[in-house]
PDB file of C-alpha atoms in Angstrom:
ATOM      1  CA  MET C 209     110.115  42.288   7.826  1.00  0.00           C
ATOM      2  CA  GLU C 210     107.717  39.609   8.088  1.00  0.00           C
ATOM      3  CA  ALA C 211     110.460  37.407   6.385  1.00  0.00           C
ATOM      4  CA  SER C 212     112.865  38.231   9.265  1.00  0.00           C
ATOM      5  CA  ASN C 213     110.057  37.366  11.681  1.00  0.00           C
ATOM      6  CA  GLN C 214     109.560  33.879  10.422  1.00  0.00           C
ATOM      7  CA  SER C 215     113.440  33.693   9.999  1.00  0.00           C
ATOM      8  CA  ALA C 216     113.864  34.017  14.008  1.00  0.00           C
ATOM      9  CA  VAL C 217     110.349  31.748  15.065  1.00  0.00           C
ATOM     10  CA  THR C 218     109.218  29.555  12.106  1.00  0.00           C
ATOM     11  CA  GLU C 219     106.481  27.347  14.929  1.00  0.00           C
ATOM     12  CA  PHE C 220     104.781  27.558  17.890  1.00  0.00           C
ATOM     13  CA  VAL C 221     104.798  24.914  20.452  1.00  0.00           C
ATOM     14  CA  LEU C 222     101.375  24.982  21.745  1.00  0.00           C
ATOM     15  CA  LEU C 223     101.327  24.125  25.670  1.00  0.00           C
ATOM     16  CA  GLY C 224      97.790  22.871  25.852  1.00  0.00           C
ATOM     17  CA  LEU C 225      97.299  20.836  28.426  1.00  0.00           C
ATOM     18  CA  SER C 226     101.044  18.836  27.950  1.00  0.00           C
ATOM     19  CA  ALA C 227     100.825  18.693  32.271  1.00  0.00           C
ATOM     20  CA  HIS C 228      97.842  17.049  32.690  1.00  0.00           C
ATOM     21  CA  PRO C 229      98.324  13.746  30.023  1.00  0.00           C
ATOM     22  CA  LYS C 230      95.139  11.964  31.612  1.00  0.00           C
ATOM     23  CA  LEU C 231      92.785  14.642  30.961  1.00  0.00           C
ATOM     24  CA  GLU C 232      93.784  15.010  27.288  1.00  0.00           C
ATOM     25  CA  LYS C 233      92.577  11.974  26.477  1.00  0.00           C
ATOM     26  CA  THR C 234      88.795  13.297  28.260  1.00  0.00           C
ATOM     27  CA  PHE C 235      88.937  16.399  26.812  1.00  0.00           C
ATOM     28  CA  PHE C 236      89.328  14.488  23.372  1.00  0.00           C
ATOM     29  CA  VAL C 237      86.177  12.943  23.718  1.00  0.00           C
ATOM     30  CA  VAL C 238      84.471  16.008  25.388  1.00  0.00           C
ATOM     31  CA  ILE C 239      85.630  18.399  22.564  1.00  0.00           C
ATOM     32  CA  LEU C 240      84.690  16.019  19.904  1.00  0.00           C
ATOM     33  CA  LEU C 241      81.095  14.808  20.758  1.00  0.00           C
ATOM     34  CA  MET C 242      80.650  18.822  21.376  1.00  0.00           C
ATOM     35  CA  TYR C 243      81.917  19.665  17.842  1.00  0.00           C
ATOM     36  CA  LEU C 244      79.571  17.186  16.335  1.00  0.00           C
ATOM     37  CA  VAL C 245      76.673  18.347  17.741  1.00  0.00           C
ATOM     38  CA  ILE C 246      78.023  21.916  16.459  1.00  0.00           C
ATOM     39  CA  LEU C 247      77.886  20.774  12.973  1.00  0.00           C
ATOM     40  CA  LEU C 248      74.639  18.752  12.928  1.00  0.00           C
ATOM     41  CA  GLY C 249      72.883  21.181  14.868  1.00  0.00           C
ATOM     42  CA  ASN C 250      73.836  24.382  12.645  1.00  0.00           C
ATOM     43  CA  GLY C 251      74.012  21.919   9.644  1.00  0.00           C
ATOM     44  CA  VAL C 252      70.470  21.346  10.306  1.00  0.00           C
ATOM     45  CA  LEU C 253      69.699  25.060  10.495  1.00  0.00           C
ATOM     46  CA  ILE C 254      70.938  26.129   7.741  1.00  0.00           C
ATOM     47  CA  LEU C 255      69.713  23.577   5.638  1.00  0.00           C
ATOM     48  CA  VAL C 256      65.935  23.954   6.847  1.00  0.00           C
ATOM     49  CA  SER C 257      66.300  27.941   6.740  1.00  0.00           C
ATOM     50  CA  VAL C 258      67.522  27.564   2.897  1.00  0.00           C
ATOM     51  CA  SER C 259      65.218  24.874   1.675  1.00  0.00           C
ATOM     52  CA  SER C 260      61.736  25.513   3.466  1.00  0.00           C
ATOM     53  CA  SER C 261      60.626  28.562   1.727  1.00  0.00           C
ATOM     54  CA  HIS C 262      58.107  29.712   4.965  1.00  0.00           C
ATOM     55  CA  LEU C 263      61.252  30.509   6.627  1.00  0.00           C
ATOM     56  CA  HIS C 264      62.758  33.096   4.387  1.00  0.00           C
ATOM     57  CA  THR C 265      62.437  35.767   6.428  1.00  0.00           C
ATOM     58  CA  PRO C 266      65.024  37.987   7.627  1.00  0.00           C
ATOM     59  CA  MET C 267      64.871  36.668  11.019  1.00  0.00           C
ATOM     60  CA  TYR C 268      65.695  32.833   9.675  1.00  0.00           C
ATOM     61  CA  PHE C 269      68.101  34.486   6.905  1.00  0.00           C
ATOM     62  CA  PHE C 270      70.537  36.304   9.959  1.00  0.00           C
ATOM     63  CA  LEU C 271      69.955  32.755  12.142  1.00  0.00           C
ATOM     64  CA  GLY C 272      71.340  30.980   8.821  1.00  0.00           C
ATOM     65  CA  ASN C 273      74.352  33.318   8.852  1.00  0.00           C
ATOM     66  CA  LEU C 274      75.358  32.876  12.255  1.00  0.00           C
ATOM     67  CA  SER C 275      75.024  29.024  12.004  1.00  0.00           C
ATOM     68  CA  PHE C 276      77.282  29.103   9.399  1.00  0.00           C
ATOM     69  CA  LEU C 277      79.368  31.941  10.988  1.00  0.00           C
ATOM     70  CA  ASP C 278      79.427  28.895  14.329  1.00  0.00           C
ATOM     71  CA  ILE C 279      80.403  26.449  11.907  1.00  0.00           C
ATOM     72  CA  CYS C 280      83.080  28.492  10.753  1.00  0.00           C
ATOM     73  CA  TYR C 281      84.323  29.813  14.261  1.00  0.00           C
ATOM     74  CA  THR C 282      85.000  25.993  15.498  1.00  0.00           C
ATOM     75  CA  THR C 283      86.352  24.901  12.588  1.00  0.00           C
ATOM     76  CA  SER C 284      88.915  27.725  12.613  1.00  0.00           C
ATOM     77  CA  SER C 285      89.941  26.023  16.584  1.00  0.00           C
ATOM     78  CA  VAL C 286      88.514  22.465  16.868  1.00  0.00           C
ATOM     79  CA  PRO C 287      90.298  20.579  14.772  1.00  0.00           C
ATOM     80  CA  LEU C 288      93.571  22.326  15.816  1.00  0.00           C
ATOM     81  CA  VAL C 289      92.677  21.283  19.789  1.00  0.00           C
ATOM     82  CA  LEU C 290      91.886  17.754  18.783  1.00  0.00           C
ATOM     83  CA  ASP C 291      95.343  17.014  17.072  1.00  0.00           C
ATOM     84  CA  GLY C 292      97.155  18.744  20.164  1.00  0.00           C
ATOM     85  CA  PHE C 293      95.196  16.631  22.904  1.00  0.00           C
ATOM     86  CA  LEU C 294      96.705  13.456  20.725  1.00  0.00           C
ATOM     87  CA  THR C 295      99.951  14.725  19.816  1.00  0.00           C
ATOM     88  CA  PRO C 296     102.676  14.859  22.234  1.00  0.00           C
ATOM     89  CA  ARG C 297     104.526  18.070  20.844  1.00  0.00           C
ATOM     90  CA  LYS C 298     101.962  20.089  19.884  1.00  0.00           C
ATOM     91  CA  THR C 299     103.657  22.328  16.910  1.00  0.00           C
ATOM     92  CA  ILE C 300     102.152  25.101  14.685  1.00  0.00           C
ATOM     93  CA  SER C 301     104.132  26.850  11.490  1.00  0.00           C
ATOM     94  CA  PHE C 302     104.245  31.007  12.359  1.00  0.00           C
ATOM     95  CA  SER C 303     101.770  31.238   8.910  1.00  0.00           C
ATOM     96  CA  ALA C 304      99.447  28.765   9.846  1.00  0.00           C
ATOM     97  CA  CYS C 305      99.040  30.428  13.355  1.00  0.00           C
ATOM     98  CA  ALA C 306      98.313  33.922  11.781  1.00  0.00           C
ATOM     99  CA  VAL C 307      95.788  32.516   9.670  1.00  0.00           C
ATOM    100  CA  GLN C 308      93.970  30.495  12.813  1.00  0.00           C
ATOM    101  CA  MET C 309      94.233  34.140  14.618  1.00  0.00           C
ATOM    102  CA  PHE C 310      92.641  35.587  11.865  1.00  0.00           C
ATOM    103  CA  LEU C 311      89.806  33.411  11.405  1.00  0.00           C
ATOM    104  CA  SER C 312      89.161  33.284  14.873  1.00  0.00           C
ATOM    105  CA  PHE C 313      89.487  36.899  15.610  1.00  0.00           C
ATOM    106  CA  ALA C 314      87.201  38.279  12.611  1.00  0.00           C
ATOM    107  CA  MET C 315      84.650  35.183  13.462  1.00  0.00           C
ATOM    108  CA  GLY C 316      84.122  36.540  17.245  1.00  0.00           C
ATOM    109  CA  ALA C 317      83.858  40.431  16.140  1.00  0.00           C
ATOM    110  CA  THR C 318      81.227  39.151  13.040  1.00  0.00           C
ATOM    111  CA  GLU C 319      79.157  37.076  15.893  1.00  0.00           C
ATOM    112  CA  CYS C 320      78.868  40.553  17.765  1.00  0.00           C
ATOM    113  CA  VAL C 321      77.682  42.732  15.026  1.00  0.00           C
ATOM    114  CA  LEU C 322      75.329  39.906  14.008  1.00  0.00           C
ATOM    115  CA  LEU C 323      73.775  39.433  16.887  1.00  0.00           C
ATOM    116  CA  SER C 324      73.087  43.763  17.397  1.00  0.00           C
ATOM    117  CA  MET C 325      71.755  43.167  13.607  1.00  0.00           C
ATOM    118  CA  MET C 326      69.409  40.424  15.019  1.00  0.00           C
ATOM    119  CA  ALA C 327      68.200  42.712  18.021  1.00  0.00           C
ATOM    120  CA  PHE C 328      67.374  45.217  15.243  1.00  0.00           C
ATOM    121  CA  ASP C 329      65.118  42.835  13.619  1.00  0.00           C
ATOM    122  CA  ARG C 330      63.299  41.958  16.614  1.00  0.00           C
ATOM    123  CA  TYR C 331      62.557  45.530  17.650  1.00  0.00           C
ATOM    124  CA  VAL C 332      61.495  46.060  14.119  1.00  0.00           C
ATOM    125  CA  ALA C 333      59.649  43.572  14.472  1.00  0.00           C
ATOM    126  CA  ILE C 334      57.650  44.119  18.059  1.00  0.00           C
ATOM    127  CA  CYS C 335      57.760  47.682  17.836  1.00  0.00           C
ATOM    128  CA  ASN C 336      56.770  48.505  14.296  1.00  0.00           C
ATOM    129  CA  PRO C 337      55.357  45.414  12.880  1.00  0.00           C
ATOM    130  CA  LEU C 338      53.367  47.116   9.955  1.00  0.00           C
ATOM    131  CA  ARG C 339      56.509  48.656   8.568  1.00  0.00           C
ATOM    132  CA  TYR C 340      58.436  45.061   9.312  1.00  0.00           C
ATOM    133  CA  PRO C 341      58.561  44.007   5.486  1.00  0.00           C
ATOM    134  CA  VAL C 342      59.623  47.878   4.186  1.00  0.00           C
ATOM    135  CA  VAL C 343      62.518  48.231   6.874  1.00  0.00           C
ATOM    136  CA  MET C 344      63.323  44.725   6.820  1.00  0.00           C
ATOM    137  CA  SER C 345      63.239  44.172   3.068  1.00  0.00           C
ATOM    138  CA  LYS C 346      66.043  41.750   1.096  1.00  0.00           C
ATOM    139  CA  ALA C 347      67.418  45.267   0.274  1.00  0.00           C
ATOM    140  CA  ALA C 348      68.090  45.703   3.948  1.00  0.00           C
ATOM    141  CA  TYR C 349      68.614  42.184   5.685  1.00  0.00           C
ATOM    142  CA  VAL C 350      71.202  40.875   3.127  1.00  0.00           C
ATOM    143  CA  PRO C 351      73.475  44.329   3.030  1.00  0.00           C
ATOM    144  CA  MET C 352      73.274  44.008   6.931  1.00  0.00           C
ATOM    145  CA  ALA C 353      74.239  40.826   7.135  1.00  0.00           C
ATOM    146  CA  ALA C 354      77.076  41.032   4.704  1.00  0.00           C
ATOM    147  CA  SER C 355      78.334  43.779   6.526  1.00  0.00           C
ATOM    148  CA  SER C 356      78.963  42.120   9.771  1.00  0.00           C
ATOM    149  CA  TRP C 357      81.089  39.946   7.427  1.00  0.00           C
ATOM    150  CA  VAL C 358      83.124  42.587   5.873  1.00  0.00           C
ATOM    151  CA  ALA C 359      83.512  44.373   9.254  1.00  0.00           C
ATOM    152  CA  GLY C 360      84.334  41.821  11.602  1.00  0.00           C
ATOM    153  CA  GLY C 361      87.582  40.361   8.582  1.00  0.00           C
ATOM    154  CA  ALA C 362      88.293  43.981   8.508  1.00  0.00           C
ATOM    155  CA  ASN C 363      89.209  44.224  12.144  1.00  0.00           C
ATOM    156  CA  SER C 364      90.594  40.685  12.458  1.00  0.00           C
ATOM    157  CA  LEU C 365      92.890  41.747   9.387  1.00  0.00           C
ATOM    158  CA  VAL C 366      93.845  44.962  11.277  1.00  0.00           C
ATOM    159  CA  GLN C 367      94.792  43.288  14.400  1.00  0.00           C
ATOM    160  CA  ILE C 368      96.798  40.065  12.906  1.00  0.00           C
ATOM    161  CA  SER C 369      99.146  42.565  10.380  1.00  0.00           C
ATOM    162  CA  LEU C 370      99.944  44.487  13.425  1.00  0.00           C
ATOM    163  CA  ALA C 371     100.698  40.848  15.573  1.00  0.00           C
ATOM    164  CA  VAL C 372     102.827  38.975  12.459  1.00  0.00           C
ATOM    165  CA  GLN C 373     105.152  42.522  12.111  1.00  0.00           C
ATOM    166  CA  LEU C 374     106.281  41.841  15.520  1.00  0.00           C
ATOM    167  CA  PRO C 375     109.296  40.029  15.837  1.00  0.00           C
ATOM    168  CA  PHE C 376     109.355  36.959  17.447  1.00  0.00           C
ATOM    169  CA  CYS C 377     112.797  36.144  18.382  1.00  0.00           C
ATOM    170  CA  GLY C 378     112.399  34.542  22.016  1.00  0.00           C
ATOM    171  CA  ASP C 379     110.064  32.192  23.532  1.00  0.00           C
ATOM    172  CA  ASN C 380     107.893  30.323  21.261  1.00  0.00           C
ATOM    173  CA  VAL C 381     105.678  28.346  23.790  1.00  0.00           C
ATOM    174  CA  ILE C 382     102.241  29.316  23.150  1.00  0.00           C
ATOM    175  CA  ASN C 383     100.337  28.966  27.100  1.00  0.00           C
ATOM    176  CA  HIS C 384      97.006  27.746  25.166  1.00  0.00           C
ATOM    177  CA  PHE C 385      95.169  25.320  23.225  1.00  0.00           C
ATOM    178  CA  THR C 386      95.343  27.521  19.827  1.00  0.00           C
ATOM    179  CA  CYS C 387      97.191  30.386  18.527  1.00  0.00           C
ATOM    180  CA  GLU C 388      95.116  33.235  20.690  1.00  0.00           C
ATOM    181  CA  ILE C 389      95.701  36.260  20.252  1.00  0.00           C
ATOM    182  CA  LEU C 390      97.073  37.806  23.312  1.00  0.00           C
ATOM    183  CA  ALA C 391      99.275  34.790  24.377  1.00  0.00           C
ATOM    184  CA  VAL C 392     100.712  35.138  21.253  1.00  0.00           C
ATOM    185  CA  LEU C 393     101.866  38.901  21.871  1.00  0.00           C
ATOM    186  CA  LYS C 394     103.451  38.183  24.927  1.00  0.00           C
ATOM    187  CA  LEU C 395     106.173  36.078  23.071  1.00  0.00           C
ATOM    188  CA  ALA C 396     106.833  39.273  20.921  1.00  0.00           C
ATOM    189  CA  CYS C 397     110.451  40.516  21.850  1.00  0.00           C
ATOM    190  CA  ALA C 398     109.415  44.615  21.222  1.00  0.00           C
ATOM    191  CA  ASP C 399     107.033  46.920  22.788  1.00  0.00           C
ATOM    192  CA  ILE C 400     103.265  46.017  21.889  1.00  0.00           C
ATOM    193  CA  SER C 401     101.779  48.890  23.082  1.00  0.00           C
ATOM    194  CA  ILE C 402     100.159  49.629  19.944  1.00  0.00           C
ATOM    195  CA  ASN C 403      98.520  46.254  19.373  1.00  0.00           C
ATOM    196  CA  VAL C 404      97.095  46.620  22.896  1.00  0.00           C
ATOM    197  CA  ILE C 405      95.608  50.439  21.817  1.00  0.00           C
ATOM    198  CA  SER C 406      94.112  48.996  18.805  1.00  0.00           C
ATOM    199  CA  MET C 407      92.679  45.826  19.944  1.00  0.00           C
ATOM    200  CA  GLY C 408      91.445  47.828  23.242  1.00  0.00           C
ATOM    201  CA  MET C 409      89.501  50.087  20.421  1.00  0.00           C
ATOM    202  CA  ALA C 410      88.191  47.346  18.246  1.00  0.00           C
ATOM    203  CA  ASN C 411      86.856  46.196  21.962  1.00  0.00           C
ATOM    204  CA  VAL C 412      85.033  49.012  22.063  1.00  0.00           C
ATOM    205  CA  ILE C 413      83.806  49.481  18.572  1.00  0.00           C
ATOM    206  CA  PHE C 414      82.787  45.269  18.263  1.00  0.00           C
ATOM    207  CA  LEU C 415      81.810  44.391  21.770  1.00  0.00           C
ATOM    208  CA  GLY C 416      80.719  47.962  23.459  1.00  0.00           C
ATOM    209  CA  VAL C 417      78.778  49.423  20.684  1.00  0.00           C
ATOM    210  CA  PRO C 418      76.374  46.149  19.618  1.00  0.00           C
ATOM    211  CA  VAL C 419      76.187  45.406  23.739  1.00  0.00           C
ATOM    212  CA  LEU C 420      74.522  49.283  23.739  1.00  0.00           C
ATOM    213  CA  LEU C 421      72.375  48.545  20.330  1.00  0.00           C
ATOM    214  CA  ILE C 422      71.034  45.589  21.633  1.00  0.00           C
ATOM    215  CA  PHE C 423      70.361  47.143  25.177  1.00  0.00           C
ATOM    216  CA  VAL C 424      68.373  49.955  22.788  1.00  0.00           C
ATOM    217  CA  SER C 425      66.852  47.812  21.702  1.00  0.00           C
ATOM    218  CA  TYR C 426      65.448  44.873  23.994  1.00  0.00           C
ATOM    219  CA  PHE C 427      64.889  48.367  26.366  1.00  0.00           C
ATOM    220  CA  PHE C 428      61.936  49.110  23.702  1.00  0.00           C
ATOM    221  CA  ILE C 429      60.838  46.078  22.905  1.00  0.00           C
ATOM    222  CA  LEU C 430      60.295  45.726  27.022  1.00  0.00           C
ATOM    223  CA  ILE C 431      57.929  48.642  26.780  1.00  0.00           C
ATOM    224  CA  THR C 432      56.239  47.692  23.769  1.00  0.00           C
ATOM    225  CA  ILE C 433      55.441  44.718  25.379  1.00  0.00           C
ATOM    226  CA  LEU C 434      54.446  45.912  28.585  1.00  0.00           C
ATOM    227  CA  ARG C 435      52.450  48.125  26.387  1.00  0.00           C
ATOM    228  CA  ILE C 436      50.421  45.059  25.042  1.00  0.00           C
ATOM    229  CA  ALA C 437      46.796  44.687  27.268  1.00  0.00           C
ATOM    230  CA  SER C 438      46.477  41.062  27.031  1.00  0.00           C
ATOM    231  CA  ALA C 439      48.991  38.312  29.010  1.00  0.00           C
ATOM    232  CA  GLU C 440      48.415  35.535  25.983  1.00  0.00           C
ATOM    233  CA  GLY C 441      49.505  38.678  23.233  1.00  0.00           C
ATOM    234  CA  GLN C 442      52.551  39.748  25.089  1.00  0.00           C
ATOM    235  CA  ARG C 443      53.360  35.875  25.698  1.00  0.00           C
ATOM    236  CA  LYS C 444      53.613  35.605  21.904  1.00  0.00           C
ATOM    237  CA  ALA C 445      55.462  39.225  21.591  1.00  0.00           C
ATOM    238  CA  PHE C 446      58.350  37.795  24.018  1.00  0.00           C
ATOM    239  CA  SER C 447      58.584  34.558  22.952  1.00  0.00           C
ATOM    240  CA  THR C 448      59.508  35.704  19.447  1.00  0.00           C
ATOM    241  CA  CYS C 449      62.751  37.488  20.909  1.00  0.00           C
ATOM    242  CA  SER C 450      62.628  35.098  23.910  1.00  0.00           C
ATOM    243  CA  ALA C 451      65.312  32.785  21.887  1.00  0.00           C
ATOM    244  CA  HIS C 452      68.378  35.472  20.394  1.00  0.00           C
ATOM    245  CA  LEU C 453      67.562  37.173  23.923  1.00  0.00           C
ATOM    246  CA  THR C 454      68.751  33.960  25.569  1.00  0.00           C
ATOM    247  CA  VAL C 455      72.057  33.431  23.108  1.00  0.00           C
ATOM    248  CA  VAL C 456      72.974  37.033  23.583  1.00  0.00           C
ATOM    249  CA  VAL C 457      72.867  36.262  27.551  1.00  0.00           C
ATOM    250  CA  ILE C 458      74.825  33.649  26.653  1.00  0.00           C
ATOM    251  CA  PHE C 459      77.541  34.776  24.520  1.00  0.00           C
ATOM    252  CA  TYR C 460      78.165  38.090  26.155  1.00  0.00           C
ATOM    253  CA  GLY C 461      78.015  36.547  30.182  1.00  0.00           C
ATOM    254  CA  THR C 462      80.157  33.895  28.932  1.00  0.00           C
ATOM    255  CA  ILE C 463      82.723  36.910  27.882  1.00  0.00           C
ATOM    256  CA  LEU C 464      82.315  38.461  31.197  1.00  0.00           C
ATOM    257  CA  PHE C 465      82.606  35.917  33.073  1.00  0.00           C
ATOM    258  CA  MET C 466      86.221  35.049  31.300  1.00  0.00           C
ATOM    259  CA  TYR C 467      87.558  39.007  31.652  1.00  0.00           C
ATOM    260  CA  ALA C 468      85.861  40.287  34.873  1.00  0.00           C
ATOM    261  CA  LYS C 469      86.523  37.303  37.325  1.00  0.00           C
ATOM    262  CA  PRO C 470      88.525  38.665  40.335  1.00  0.00           C
ATOM    263  CA  LYS C 471      92.588  37.635  39.916  1.00  0.00           C
ATOM    264  CA  SER C 472      93.511  34.731  42.137  1.00  0.00           C
ATOM    265  CA  LYS C 473      96.143  36.281  44.720  1.00  0.00           C
ATOM    266  CA  ASP C 474      97.587  32.465  45.991  1.00  0.00           C
ATOM    267  CA  PRO C 475     100.826  31.933  44.438  1.00  0.00           C
ATOM    268  CA  LEU C 476     100.527  28.684  45.376  1.00  0.00           C
ATOM    269  CA  GLY C 477      97.150  27.363  42.660  1.00  0.00           C
ATOM    270  CA  ALA C 478      98.853  30.071  40.055  1.00  0.00           C
ATOM    271  CA  ASN C 479      98.897  26.469  38.082  1.00  0.00           C
ATOM    272  CA  LYS C 480      95.573  25.609  38.935  1.00  0.00           C
ATOM    273  CA  LYS C 481      94.235  28.600  37.826  1.00  0.00           C
ATOM    274  CA  ASP C 482      96.231  28.561  34.785  1.00  0.00           C
ATOM    275  CA  VAL C 483      94.592  24.919  33.738  1.00  0.00           C
ATOM    276  CA  SER C 484      91.352  26.376  34.492  1.00  0.00           C
ATOM    277  CA  ASP C 485      91.398  29.786  32.715  1.00  0.00           C
ATOM    278  CA  LYS C 486      92.319  27.926  29.554  1.00  0.00           C
ATOM    279  CA  LEU C 487      89.756  25.012  29.594  1.00  0.00           C
ATOM    280  CA  ILE C 488      87.488  28.253  30.341  1.00  0.00           C
ATOM    281  CA  SER C 489      88.166  29.839  27.566  1.00  0.00           C
ATOM    282  CA  LEU C 490      88.408  26.124  25.870  1.00  0.00           C
ATOM    283  CA  PHE C 491      84.850  25.737  26.481  1.00  0.00           C
ATOM    284  CA  TYR C 492      83.422  29.062  25.434  1.00  0.00           C
ATOM    285  CA  GLY C 493      85.037  28.285  22.056  1.00  0.00           C
ATOM    286  CA  VAL C 494      82.501  25.727  21.575  1.00  0.00           C
ATOM    287  CA  VAL C 495      79.641  25.593  24.430  1.00  0.00           C
ATOM    288  CA  THR C 496      77.847  28.708  22.608  1.00  0.00           C
ATOM    289  CA  PRO C 497      77.877  27.523  19.347  1.00  0.00           C
ATOM    290  CA  MET C 498      76.454  24.010  20.140  1.00  0.00           C
ATOM    291  CA  LEU C 499      73.470  25.529  22.300  1.00  0.00           C
ATOM    292  CA  ASN C 500      72.476  27.763  19.461  1.00  0.00           C
ATOM    293  CA  PRO C 501      70.642  25.525  17.279  1.00  0.00           C
ATOM    294  CA  ILE C 502      69.741  24.123  20.577  1.00  0.00           C
ATOM    295  CA  ILE C 503      68.148  27.400  22.048  1.00  0.00           C
ATOM    296  CA  TYR C 504      66.420  28.510  18.249  1.00  0.00           C
ATOM    297  CA  SER C 505      64.665  24.987  17.765  1.00  0.00           C
ATOM    298  CA  LEU C 506      63.660  23.766  21.226  1.00  0.00           C
ATOM    299  CA  ARG C 507      60.733  26.208  21.225  1.00  0.00           C
ATOM    300  CA  ASN C 508      60.522  27.648  18.014  1.00  0.00           C
ATOM    301  CA  LYS C 509      57.340  25.694  15.865  1.00  0.00           C
ATOM    302  CA  ASP C 510      58.611  27.020  12.651  1.00  0.00           C
ATOM    303  CA  VAL C 511      61.911  25.082  12.852  1.00  0.00           C
ATOM    304  CA  LYS C 512      60.308  22.075  14.544  1.00  0.00           C
ATOM    305  CA  ALA C 513      58.063  21.767  11.737  1.00  0.00           C
ATOM    306  CA  ALA C 514      60.299  22.858   8.795  1.00  0.00           C
ATOM    307  CA  VAL C 515      62.817  19.385  10.212  1.00  0.00           C
ATOM    308  CA  ARG C 516      59.719  17.480  10.233  1.00  0.00           C
ATOM    309  CA  SER C 517      58.836  18.649   6.884  1.00  0.00           C
ATOM    310  CA  LEU C 518      62.640  17.822   5.801  1.00  0.00           C
ATOM    311  CA  LEU C 519      62.618  14.456   7.475  1.00  0.00           C
ATOM    312  CA  SER C 520      59.409  13.044   5.883  1.00  0.00           C
ATOM    313  CA  GLN C 521      60.300  14.226   2.690  1.00  0.00           C
ATOM    314  CA  LYS C 522      63.918  12.401   3.082  1.00  0.00           C
ATOM    315  CA  CYS C 523      61.774   8.927   4.591  1.00  0.00           C
ATOM    316  CA  PHE C 524      59.245   9.463   1.186  1.00  0.00           C
ATOM    317  CA  THR C 525      62.355   9.355  -1.207  1.00  0.00           C
ATOM    318  CA  GLN C 526      63.791   6.809   0.568  1.00  0.00           C
ATOM    319  CA  ARG C 527      60.705   4.331   0.070  1.00  0.00           C
TER     320      ARG C 527
END
């Protein structure tokens, strides 16, 4: 079946902003700068979390995984987007499209699970601090992080395997910057109800369940913080989870904005709406990974101290 699919459609055309060539140059510069910030910011976080011994804790282990995940997630799509901004005819082979869909889908699902693991880590740290070294031992947090990657990869493998088995024998123009799975499924010349049901179940598992776990974790965290007598104690307790909570709000808030916003009923504005939807999706893929290292380092004394220590060591070595 897969061989016959590829004989019918050997490549896809990525529409992107082809109808707006002037915008392409502007967005090339903007997205390139954001991508460089992502690589630099997340790379520095990974480096300090590995090199600084006092950051060898579950929280920073998860943070290092999150930073590596953000680099992988953006690298799976941003270079393709940047190339598309400079190429008159933007094409991608069937197999490359499948690989790109797999990586993007896997990284997205992994991040959902990983954020819930990080919420549980903050729950144990604040609500059961005396048991924290036992509950969040290395024998626990390493498998937790590994299971996030395995679960995201397995889910993506199922979804993409179902997608590539579909016959693509007609239109091969993807109305997007990348091989976004929903845009690709629209091009299939067969019933996609199984794909829709499968993705719906995956959304419940990889979006609904993590959100529920995060909500329950922070519910108990809030109760514990409110029971602290001093305002200073409450502030210190909240500061240990404020960065993660901010990242969660941005991550899920953007998803909610993308998929829950009302549909326009004005047919004359359909083209503008189509462009805005694609741009929102594009910036969703780069804004959150760019903000994550900024949020985690802005008010984090440990990370700031580790970065300063790393820079001072490099300056001393150069001398």
